[in-house]
Tab-separated table of C-alpha atoms and ligand atoms in Angstrom:
chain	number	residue	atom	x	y	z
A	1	UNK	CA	25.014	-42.691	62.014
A	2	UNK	CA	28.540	-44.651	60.844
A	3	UNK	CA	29.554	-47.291	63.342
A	4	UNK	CA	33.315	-46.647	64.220
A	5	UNK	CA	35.541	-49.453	65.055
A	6	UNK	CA	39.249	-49.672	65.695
A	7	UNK	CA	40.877	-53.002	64.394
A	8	UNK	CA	44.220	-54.454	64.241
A	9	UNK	CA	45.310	-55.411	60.492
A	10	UNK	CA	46.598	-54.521	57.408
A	11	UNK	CA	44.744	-52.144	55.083
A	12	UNK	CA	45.531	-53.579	52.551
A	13	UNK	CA	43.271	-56.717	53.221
A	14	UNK	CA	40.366	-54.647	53.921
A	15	UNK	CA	37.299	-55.951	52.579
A	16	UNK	CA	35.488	-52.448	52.378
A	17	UNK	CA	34.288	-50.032	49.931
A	18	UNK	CA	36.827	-47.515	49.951
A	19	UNK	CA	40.805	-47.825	51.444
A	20	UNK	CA	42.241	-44.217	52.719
A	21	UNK	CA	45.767	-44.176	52.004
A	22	UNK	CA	48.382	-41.844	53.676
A	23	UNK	CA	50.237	-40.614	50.984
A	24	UNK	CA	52.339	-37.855	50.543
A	25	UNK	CA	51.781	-34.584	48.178
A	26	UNK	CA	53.470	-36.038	44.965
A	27	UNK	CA	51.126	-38.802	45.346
A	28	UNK	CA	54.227	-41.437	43.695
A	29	UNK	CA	54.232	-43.541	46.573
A	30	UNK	CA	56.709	-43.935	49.579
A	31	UNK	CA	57.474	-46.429	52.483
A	32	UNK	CA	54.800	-47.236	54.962
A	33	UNK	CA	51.206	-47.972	54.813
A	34	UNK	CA	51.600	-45.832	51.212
A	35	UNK	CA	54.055	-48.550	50.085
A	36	UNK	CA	52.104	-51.355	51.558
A	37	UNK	CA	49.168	-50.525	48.739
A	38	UNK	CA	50.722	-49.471	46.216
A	39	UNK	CA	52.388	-53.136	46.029
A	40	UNK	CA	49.172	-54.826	46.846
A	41	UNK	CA	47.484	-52.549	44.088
A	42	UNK	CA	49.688	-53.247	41.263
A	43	UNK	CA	51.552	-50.475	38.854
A	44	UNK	CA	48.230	-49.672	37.472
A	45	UNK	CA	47.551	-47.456	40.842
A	46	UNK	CA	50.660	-45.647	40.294
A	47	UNK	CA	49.970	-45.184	36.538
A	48	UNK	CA	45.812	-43.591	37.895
A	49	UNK	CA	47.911	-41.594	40.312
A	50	UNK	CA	50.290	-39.915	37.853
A	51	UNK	CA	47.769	-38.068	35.988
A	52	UNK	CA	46.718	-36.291	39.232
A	53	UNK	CA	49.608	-33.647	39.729
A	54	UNK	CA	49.970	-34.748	43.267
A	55	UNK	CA	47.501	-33.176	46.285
A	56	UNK	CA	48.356	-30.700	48.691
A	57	UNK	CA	48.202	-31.637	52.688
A	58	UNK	CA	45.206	-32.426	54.317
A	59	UNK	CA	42.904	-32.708	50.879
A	60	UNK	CA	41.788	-35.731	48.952
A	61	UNK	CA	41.905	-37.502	45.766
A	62	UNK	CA	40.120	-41.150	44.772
A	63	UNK	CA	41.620	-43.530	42.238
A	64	UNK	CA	40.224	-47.082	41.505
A	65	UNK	CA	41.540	-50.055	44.114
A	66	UNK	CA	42.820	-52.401	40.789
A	67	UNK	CA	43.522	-55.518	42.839
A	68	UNK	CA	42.813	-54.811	46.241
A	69	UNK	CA	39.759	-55.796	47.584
A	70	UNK	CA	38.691	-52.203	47.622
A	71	UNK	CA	36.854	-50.354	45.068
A	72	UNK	CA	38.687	-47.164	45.492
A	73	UNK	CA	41.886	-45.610	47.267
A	74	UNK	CA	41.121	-42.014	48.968
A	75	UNK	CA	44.789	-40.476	48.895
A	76	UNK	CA	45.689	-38.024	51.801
A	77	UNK	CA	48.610	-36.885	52.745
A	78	UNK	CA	48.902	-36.139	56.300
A	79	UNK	CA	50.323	-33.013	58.095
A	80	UNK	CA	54.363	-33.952	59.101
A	81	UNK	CA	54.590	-32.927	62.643
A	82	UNK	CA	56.788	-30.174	62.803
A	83	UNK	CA	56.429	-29.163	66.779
A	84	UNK	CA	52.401	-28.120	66.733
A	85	UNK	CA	53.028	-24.837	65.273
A	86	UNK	CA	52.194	-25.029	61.830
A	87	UNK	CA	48.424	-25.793	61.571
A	88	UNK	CA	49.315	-29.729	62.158
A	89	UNK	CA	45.447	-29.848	63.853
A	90	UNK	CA	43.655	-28.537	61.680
A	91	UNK	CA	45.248	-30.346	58.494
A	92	UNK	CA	45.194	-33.649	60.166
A	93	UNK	CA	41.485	-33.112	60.656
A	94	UNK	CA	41.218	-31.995	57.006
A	95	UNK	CA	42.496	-35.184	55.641
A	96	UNK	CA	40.426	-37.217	57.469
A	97	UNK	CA	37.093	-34.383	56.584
A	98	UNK	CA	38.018	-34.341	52.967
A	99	UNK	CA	38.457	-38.532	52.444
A	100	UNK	CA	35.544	-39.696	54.248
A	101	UNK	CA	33.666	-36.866	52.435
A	102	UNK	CA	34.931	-37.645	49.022
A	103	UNK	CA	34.844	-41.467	49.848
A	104	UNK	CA	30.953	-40.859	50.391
A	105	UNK	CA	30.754	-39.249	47.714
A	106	UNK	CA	31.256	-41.792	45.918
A	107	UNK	CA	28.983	-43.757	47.222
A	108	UNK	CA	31.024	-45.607	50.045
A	109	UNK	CA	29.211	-47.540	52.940
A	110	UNK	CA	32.291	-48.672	54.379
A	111	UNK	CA	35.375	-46.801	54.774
A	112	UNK	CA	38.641	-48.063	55.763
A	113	UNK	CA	41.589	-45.544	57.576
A	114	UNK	CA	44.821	-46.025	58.859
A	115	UNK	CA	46.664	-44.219	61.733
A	116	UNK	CA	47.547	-40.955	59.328
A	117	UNK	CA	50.823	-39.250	59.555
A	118	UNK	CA	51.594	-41.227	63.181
A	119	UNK	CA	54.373	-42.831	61.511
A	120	UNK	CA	57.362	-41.219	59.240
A	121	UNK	CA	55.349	-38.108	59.762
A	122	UNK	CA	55.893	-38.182	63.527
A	123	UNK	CA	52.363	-36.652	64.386
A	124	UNK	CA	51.811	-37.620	68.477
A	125	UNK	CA	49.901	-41.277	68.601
A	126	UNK	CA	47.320	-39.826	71.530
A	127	UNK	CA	46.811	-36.480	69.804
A	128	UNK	CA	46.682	-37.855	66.745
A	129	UNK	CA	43.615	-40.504	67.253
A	130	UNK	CA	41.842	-37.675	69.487
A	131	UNK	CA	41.583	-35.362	66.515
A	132	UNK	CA	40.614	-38.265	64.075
A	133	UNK	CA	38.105	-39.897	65.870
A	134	UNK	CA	36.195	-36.290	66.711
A	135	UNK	CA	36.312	-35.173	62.867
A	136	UNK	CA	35.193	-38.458	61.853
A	137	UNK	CA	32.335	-38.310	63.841
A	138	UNK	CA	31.266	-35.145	62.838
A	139	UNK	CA	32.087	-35.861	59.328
A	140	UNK	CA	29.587	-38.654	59.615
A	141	UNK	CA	27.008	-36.618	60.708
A	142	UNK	CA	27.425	-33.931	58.189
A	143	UNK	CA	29.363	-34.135	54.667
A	144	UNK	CA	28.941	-38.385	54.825
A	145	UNK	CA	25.877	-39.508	56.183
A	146	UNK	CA	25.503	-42.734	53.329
A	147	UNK	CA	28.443	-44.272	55.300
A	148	UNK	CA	27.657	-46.700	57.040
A	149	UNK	CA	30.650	-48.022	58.414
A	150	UNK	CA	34.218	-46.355	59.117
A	151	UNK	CA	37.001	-48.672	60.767
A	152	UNK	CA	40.348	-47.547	62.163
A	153	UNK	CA	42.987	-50.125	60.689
A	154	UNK	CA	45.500	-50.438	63.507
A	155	UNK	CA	49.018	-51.989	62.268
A	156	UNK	CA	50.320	-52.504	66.245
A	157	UNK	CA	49.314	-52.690	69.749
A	158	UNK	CA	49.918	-49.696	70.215
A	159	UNK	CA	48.247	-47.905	67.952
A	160	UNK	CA	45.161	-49.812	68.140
A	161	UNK	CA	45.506	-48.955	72.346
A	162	UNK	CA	45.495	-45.058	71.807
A	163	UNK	CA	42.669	-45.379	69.097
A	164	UNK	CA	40.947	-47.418	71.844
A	165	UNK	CA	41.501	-45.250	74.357
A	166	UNK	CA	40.500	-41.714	72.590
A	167	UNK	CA	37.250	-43.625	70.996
A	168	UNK	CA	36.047	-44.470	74.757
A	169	UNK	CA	36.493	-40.667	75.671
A	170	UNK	CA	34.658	-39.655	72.545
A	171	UNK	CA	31.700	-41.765	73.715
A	172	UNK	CA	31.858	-40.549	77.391
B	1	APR	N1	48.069	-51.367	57.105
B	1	APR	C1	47.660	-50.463	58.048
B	1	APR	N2	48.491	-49.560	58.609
B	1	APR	C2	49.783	-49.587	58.212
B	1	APR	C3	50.286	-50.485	57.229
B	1	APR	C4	49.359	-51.402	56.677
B	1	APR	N3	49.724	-52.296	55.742
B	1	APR	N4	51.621	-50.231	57.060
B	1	APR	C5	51.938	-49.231	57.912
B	1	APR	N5	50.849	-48.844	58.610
B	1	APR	C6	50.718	-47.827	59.663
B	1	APR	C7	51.971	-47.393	60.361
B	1	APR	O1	52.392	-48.384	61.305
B	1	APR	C8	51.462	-46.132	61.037
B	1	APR	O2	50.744	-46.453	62.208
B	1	APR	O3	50.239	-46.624	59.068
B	1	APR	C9	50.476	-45.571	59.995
B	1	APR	C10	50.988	-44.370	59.209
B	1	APR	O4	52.394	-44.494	59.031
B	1	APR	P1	53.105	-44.154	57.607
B	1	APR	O5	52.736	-45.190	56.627
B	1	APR	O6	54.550	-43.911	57.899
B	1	APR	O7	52.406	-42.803	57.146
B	1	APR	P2	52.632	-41.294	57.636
B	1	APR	O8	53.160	-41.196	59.022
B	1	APR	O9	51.348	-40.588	57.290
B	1	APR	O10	53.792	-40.772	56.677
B	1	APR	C11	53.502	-40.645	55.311
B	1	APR	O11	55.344	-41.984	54.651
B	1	APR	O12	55.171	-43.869	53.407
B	1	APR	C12	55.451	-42.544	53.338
B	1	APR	O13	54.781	-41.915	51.130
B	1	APR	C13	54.447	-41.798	52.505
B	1	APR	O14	55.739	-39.808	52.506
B	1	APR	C14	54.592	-40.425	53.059
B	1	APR	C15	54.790	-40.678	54.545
């Protein structure tokens, strides 16, 4: 069973087998944690990423790490939060389901995520780390047993807090 820790730090630095990045659907890069790798990665990540005609919300698609420490970059994009109406839940959960699935297999031990969508995509910090921590857990017990290893990769207090928080109530 994967241990699950929440840590304060930038993804990008992450000395694990696979990165997740939160992307969004054209999968050309953007602002945020997205931005934050694709600089670290170099223009060859961007160049792997063209090829893949973007990915819809809530799936997954891998691409080499080129100089990150990681071996491989899981892109996801995230549900925007558009009010809780419009499946948000259930595609949040999907993009954390399909990249530590497809990060497995692949033959991942350790898996790196940030706080998807909580940012520019405005998806509630609390709600958010509920619904990631649950699938994660029962995404390690099912579609990604090999990994060993799945850290939350908290950019602020206060994100690292709620992922904290909703872990504790997970184990309770
Ligand atoms: N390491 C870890 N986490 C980071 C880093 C980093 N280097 N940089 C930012 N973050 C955090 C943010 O603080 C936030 O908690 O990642 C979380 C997700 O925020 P965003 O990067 O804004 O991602 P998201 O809300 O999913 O919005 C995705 O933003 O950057 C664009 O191209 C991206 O259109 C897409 C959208």
């Amino acid at each position: 069973m994967a241990k699950i820790e929440i840590v304060l730090g930038d993804i990008t630095k992450s000395q694990v087998d696979a990165i997740v990045n939160a992307a969004n659907t054209s999968l050309l890069g953007g602002g945020g944690v997205d931005g934050a790798i694709h600089r670290a990665a170099g223009p060859a990540l961007l160049a792997a990423c063209r090829p893949l005609n973007g990915c819809a919300t809530g799936e997954a698609k891998l691409t080499p790490g080129f100089r990150l420490p990681a071996k491989y970059v899981v892109h996801t994009p995230g549900p925007i939060w558009r009010g809780g109406q419009h499946h948000e839940r259930t595609l949040l959960a999907n993009s954390y389901r399909n990249s530590l699935t497809l990060a497995a297999a692949h033959g991942c031990q350790t898996v790196a995520f940030p706080s998807i969508s909580t940012g520019v995509y405005h998806f509630p910090l609390e709600l958010a780390a509920e619904i990631a921590l649950r699938t994660l857990q029962e995404t390690a017990a099912t579609t990604a047993k090999s990994v060993q290893l799945i850290q939350i990769v908290c950019f602020d207090d206060q994100t690292k807090k709620a992922y904290e928080i909703a872990l504790a109530a997970l184990s309770a």
